[in-house]
mmCIF file of C-alpha atoms in Angstrom:
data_model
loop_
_atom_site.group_PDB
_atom_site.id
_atom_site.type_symbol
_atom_site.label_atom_id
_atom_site.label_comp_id
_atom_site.label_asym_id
_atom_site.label_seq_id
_atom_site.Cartn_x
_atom_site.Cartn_y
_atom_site.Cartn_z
ATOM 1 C CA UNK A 1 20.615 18.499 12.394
ATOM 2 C CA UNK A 2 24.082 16.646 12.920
ATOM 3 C CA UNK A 3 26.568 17.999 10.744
ATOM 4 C CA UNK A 4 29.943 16.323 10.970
ATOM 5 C CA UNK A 5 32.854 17.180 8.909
ATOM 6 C CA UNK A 6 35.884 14.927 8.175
ATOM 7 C CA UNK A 7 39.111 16.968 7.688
ATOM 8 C CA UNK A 8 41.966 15.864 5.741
ATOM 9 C CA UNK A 9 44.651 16.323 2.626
ATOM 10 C CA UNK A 10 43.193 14.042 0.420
ATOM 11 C CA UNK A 11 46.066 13.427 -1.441
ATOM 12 C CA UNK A 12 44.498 10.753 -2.754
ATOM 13 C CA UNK A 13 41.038 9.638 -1.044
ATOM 14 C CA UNK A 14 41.211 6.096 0.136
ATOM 15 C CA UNK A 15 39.136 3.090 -0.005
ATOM 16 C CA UNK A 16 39.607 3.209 3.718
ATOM 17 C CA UNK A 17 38.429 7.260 3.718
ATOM 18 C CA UNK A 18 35.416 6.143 1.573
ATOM 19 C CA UNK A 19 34.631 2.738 4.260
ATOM 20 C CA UNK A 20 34.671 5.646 7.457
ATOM 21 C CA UNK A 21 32.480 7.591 5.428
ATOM 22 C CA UNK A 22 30.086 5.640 4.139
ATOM 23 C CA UNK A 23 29.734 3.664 7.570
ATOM 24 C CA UNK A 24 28.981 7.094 9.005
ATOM 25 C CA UNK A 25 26.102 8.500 6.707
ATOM 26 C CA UNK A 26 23.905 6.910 8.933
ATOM 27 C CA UNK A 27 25.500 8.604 12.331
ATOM 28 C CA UNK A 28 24.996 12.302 10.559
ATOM 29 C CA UNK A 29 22.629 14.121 8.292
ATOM 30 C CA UNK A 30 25.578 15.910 6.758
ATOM 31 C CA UNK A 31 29.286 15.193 6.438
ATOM 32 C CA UNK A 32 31.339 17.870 4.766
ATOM 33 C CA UNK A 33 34.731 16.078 3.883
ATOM 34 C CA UNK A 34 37.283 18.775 4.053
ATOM 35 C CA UNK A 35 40.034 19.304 2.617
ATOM 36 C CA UNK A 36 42.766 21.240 4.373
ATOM 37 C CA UNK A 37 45.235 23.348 2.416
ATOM 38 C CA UNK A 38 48.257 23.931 3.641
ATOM 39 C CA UNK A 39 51.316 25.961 2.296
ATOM 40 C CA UNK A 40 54.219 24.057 3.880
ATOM 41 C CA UNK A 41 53.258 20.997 2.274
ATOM 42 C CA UNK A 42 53.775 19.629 -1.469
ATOM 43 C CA UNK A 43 50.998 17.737 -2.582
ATOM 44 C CA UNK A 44 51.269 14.707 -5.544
ATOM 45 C CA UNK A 45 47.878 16.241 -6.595
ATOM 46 C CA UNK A 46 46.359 19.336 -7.406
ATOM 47 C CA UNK A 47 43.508 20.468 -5.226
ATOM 48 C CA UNK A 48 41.233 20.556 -8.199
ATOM 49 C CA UNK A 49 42.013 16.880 -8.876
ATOM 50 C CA UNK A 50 41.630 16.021 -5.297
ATOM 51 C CA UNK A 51 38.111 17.767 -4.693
ATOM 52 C CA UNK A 52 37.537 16.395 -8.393
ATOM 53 C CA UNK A 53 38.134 12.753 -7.317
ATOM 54 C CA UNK A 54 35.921 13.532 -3.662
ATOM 55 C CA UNK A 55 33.257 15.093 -5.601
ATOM 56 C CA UNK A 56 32.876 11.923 -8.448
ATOM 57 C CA UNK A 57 32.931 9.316 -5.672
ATOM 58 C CA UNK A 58 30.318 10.474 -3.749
ATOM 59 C CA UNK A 59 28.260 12.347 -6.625
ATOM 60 C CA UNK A 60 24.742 10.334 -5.897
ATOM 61 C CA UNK A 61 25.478 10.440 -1.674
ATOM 62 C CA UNK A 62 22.951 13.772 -1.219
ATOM 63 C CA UNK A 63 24.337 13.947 2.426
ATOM 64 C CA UNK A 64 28.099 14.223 1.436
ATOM 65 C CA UNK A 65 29.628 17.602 0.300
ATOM 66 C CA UNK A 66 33.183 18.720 -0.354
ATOM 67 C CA UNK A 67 34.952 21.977 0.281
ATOM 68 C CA UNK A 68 38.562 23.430 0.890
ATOM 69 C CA UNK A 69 39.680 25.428 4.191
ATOM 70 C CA UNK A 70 42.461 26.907 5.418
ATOM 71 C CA UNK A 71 43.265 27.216 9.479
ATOM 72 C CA UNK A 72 42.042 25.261 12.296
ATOM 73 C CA UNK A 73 39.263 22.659 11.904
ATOM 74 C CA UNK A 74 37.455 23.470 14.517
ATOM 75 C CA UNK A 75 37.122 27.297 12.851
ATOM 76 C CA UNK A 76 35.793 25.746 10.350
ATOM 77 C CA UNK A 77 33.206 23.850 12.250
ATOM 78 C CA UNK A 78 32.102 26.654 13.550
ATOM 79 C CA UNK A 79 31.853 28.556 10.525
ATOM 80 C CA UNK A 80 29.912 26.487 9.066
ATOM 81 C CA UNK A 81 27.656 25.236 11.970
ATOM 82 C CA UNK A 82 29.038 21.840 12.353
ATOM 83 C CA UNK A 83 29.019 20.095 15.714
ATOM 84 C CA UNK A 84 31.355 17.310 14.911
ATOM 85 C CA UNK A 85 34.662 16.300 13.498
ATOM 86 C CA UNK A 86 34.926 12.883 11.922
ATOM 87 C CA UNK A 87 38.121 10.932 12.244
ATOM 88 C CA UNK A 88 39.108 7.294 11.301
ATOM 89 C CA UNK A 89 41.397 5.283 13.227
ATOM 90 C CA UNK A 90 43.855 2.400 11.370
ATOM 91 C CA UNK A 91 46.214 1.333 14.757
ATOM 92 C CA UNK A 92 46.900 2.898 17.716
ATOM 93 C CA UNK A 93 49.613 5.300 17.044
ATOM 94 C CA UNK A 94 46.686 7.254 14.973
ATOM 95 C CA UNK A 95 44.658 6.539 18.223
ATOM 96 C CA UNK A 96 47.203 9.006 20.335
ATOM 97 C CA UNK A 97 48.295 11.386 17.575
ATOM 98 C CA UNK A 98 44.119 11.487 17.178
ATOM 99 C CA UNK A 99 43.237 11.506 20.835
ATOM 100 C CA UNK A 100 45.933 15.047 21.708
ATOM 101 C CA UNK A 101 44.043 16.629 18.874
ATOM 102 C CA UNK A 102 40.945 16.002 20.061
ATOM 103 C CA UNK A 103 41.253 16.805 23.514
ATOM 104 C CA UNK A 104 42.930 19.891 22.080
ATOM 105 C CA UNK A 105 39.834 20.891 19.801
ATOM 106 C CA UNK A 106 37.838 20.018 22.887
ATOM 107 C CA UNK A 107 39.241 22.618 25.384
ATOM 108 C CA UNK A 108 38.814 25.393 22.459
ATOM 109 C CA UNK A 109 35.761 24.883 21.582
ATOM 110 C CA UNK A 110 32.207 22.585 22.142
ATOM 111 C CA UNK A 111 33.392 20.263 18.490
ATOM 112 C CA UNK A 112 32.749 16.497 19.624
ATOM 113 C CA UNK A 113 35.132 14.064 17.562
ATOM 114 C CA UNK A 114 33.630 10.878 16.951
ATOM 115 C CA UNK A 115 36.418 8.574 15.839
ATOM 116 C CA UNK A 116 35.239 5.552 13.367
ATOM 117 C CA UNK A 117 37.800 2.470 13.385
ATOM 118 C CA UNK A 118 38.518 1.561 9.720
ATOM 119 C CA UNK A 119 37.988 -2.044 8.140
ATOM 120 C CA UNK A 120 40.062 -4.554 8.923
ATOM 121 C CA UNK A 121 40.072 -4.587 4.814
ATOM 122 C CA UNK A 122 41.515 -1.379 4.825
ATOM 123 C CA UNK A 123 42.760 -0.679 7.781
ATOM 124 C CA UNK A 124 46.401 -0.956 5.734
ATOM 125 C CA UNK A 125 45.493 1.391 3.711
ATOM 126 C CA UNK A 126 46.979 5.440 4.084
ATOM 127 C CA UNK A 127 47.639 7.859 1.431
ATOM 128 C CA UNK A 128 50.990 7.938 1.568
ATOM 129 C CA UNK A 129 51.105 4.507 0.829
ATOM 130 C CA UNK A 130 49.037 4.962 -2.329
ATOM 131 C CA UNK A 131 51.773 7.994 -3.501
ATOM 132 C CA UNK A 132 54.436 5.227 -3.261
ATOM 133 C CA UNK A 133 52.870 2.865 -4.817
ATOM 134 C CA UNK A 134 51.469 5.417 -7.884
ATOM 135 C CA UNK A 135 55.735 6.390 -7.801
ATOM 136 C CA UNK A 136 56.965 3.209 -8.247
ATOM 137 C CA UNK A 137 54.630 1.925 -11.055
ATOM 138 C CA UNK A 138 52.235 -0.838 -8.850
ATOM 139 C CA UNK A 139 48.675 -1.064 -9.204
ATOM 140 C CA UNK A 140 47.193 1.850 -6.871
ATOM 141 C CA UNK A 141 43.716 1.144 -8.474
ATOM 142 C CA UNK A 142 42.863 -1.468 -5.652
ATOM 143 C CA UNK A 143 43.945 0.720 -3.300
ATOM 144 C CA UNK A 144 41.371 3.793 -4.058
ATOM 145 C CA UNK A 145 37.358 4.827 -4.953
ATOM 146 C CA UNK A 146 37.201 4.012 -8.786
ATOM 147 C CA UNK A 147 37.196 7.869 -9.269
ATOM 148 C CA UNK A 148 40.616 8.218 -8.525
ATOM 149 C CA UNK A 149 42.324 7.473 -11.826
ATOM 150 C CA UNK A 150 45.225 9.279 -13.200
#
């Protein structure tokens, strides 16, 4: 069985988080988006609204689960017998920030990364981008899965 999961913060999903992985359903029999938690950094939403807004977007996708973790990905992967980490790539600065990391989670353990580009319709499209725009009062609804509505 290939399990993949596809780490991030979430803070919100994406359209272009929901393109990567929808186009990958058909690479894994699982993918287990996870979402990392970490205690240096301040979040616009809760983790309950985050794993709220997952959960609700892919709610009739039987191969796509949801979960929190804490640590390294690839101790999670392992954990939870998955042999893959999902990543999508926009440009290629998020090709070399994503490239050290995997080579990194390559030479600690047996985790293959399989990196999906994103849609040239969303390749725009990060979630820091959707915090500003949510900030400053613009329309962040075409920007995000219909489940993410505050």
């Amino acid at each position: 069985m290939k399990k993949a999961v596809f780490p991030g913060s979430f803070d919100p999903i994406t359209l272009g988080h929901f393109d990567i992985i929808n186009r990958a359903l058909p690479l894994f029999d699982e993918i287990v988006i996870a979402i990392g938690v970490n205690a240096d950094k301040k979040y616009m939403f809760t983790l309950e609204q985050r794993l709220e807004f997952i959960k609700e977007a892919f709610k009739d996708e039987p191969k796509v689960s949801v979960i929190t973790y804490e640590g390294l990905t690839i101790e999670l992967c392992e954990r939870i017998n998955a042999d893959f980490i999902l990543r999508g790539l926009r440009n290629p600065a998020d090709f070399e920030f994503e490239k050290a990391i995997a080579h990194t989670n390559r030479k600690l353990s047996n985790i293959e990364t399989v990196f999906l580009l994103t849609a040239a319709s969303t390749s725009y499209i990060s979630s820091s981008i959707v915090r500003d725009v949510l900030r400053n009062g613009g329309d962040y609804t075409v920007l995000v899965p219909d489940s993410v509505r505050i």
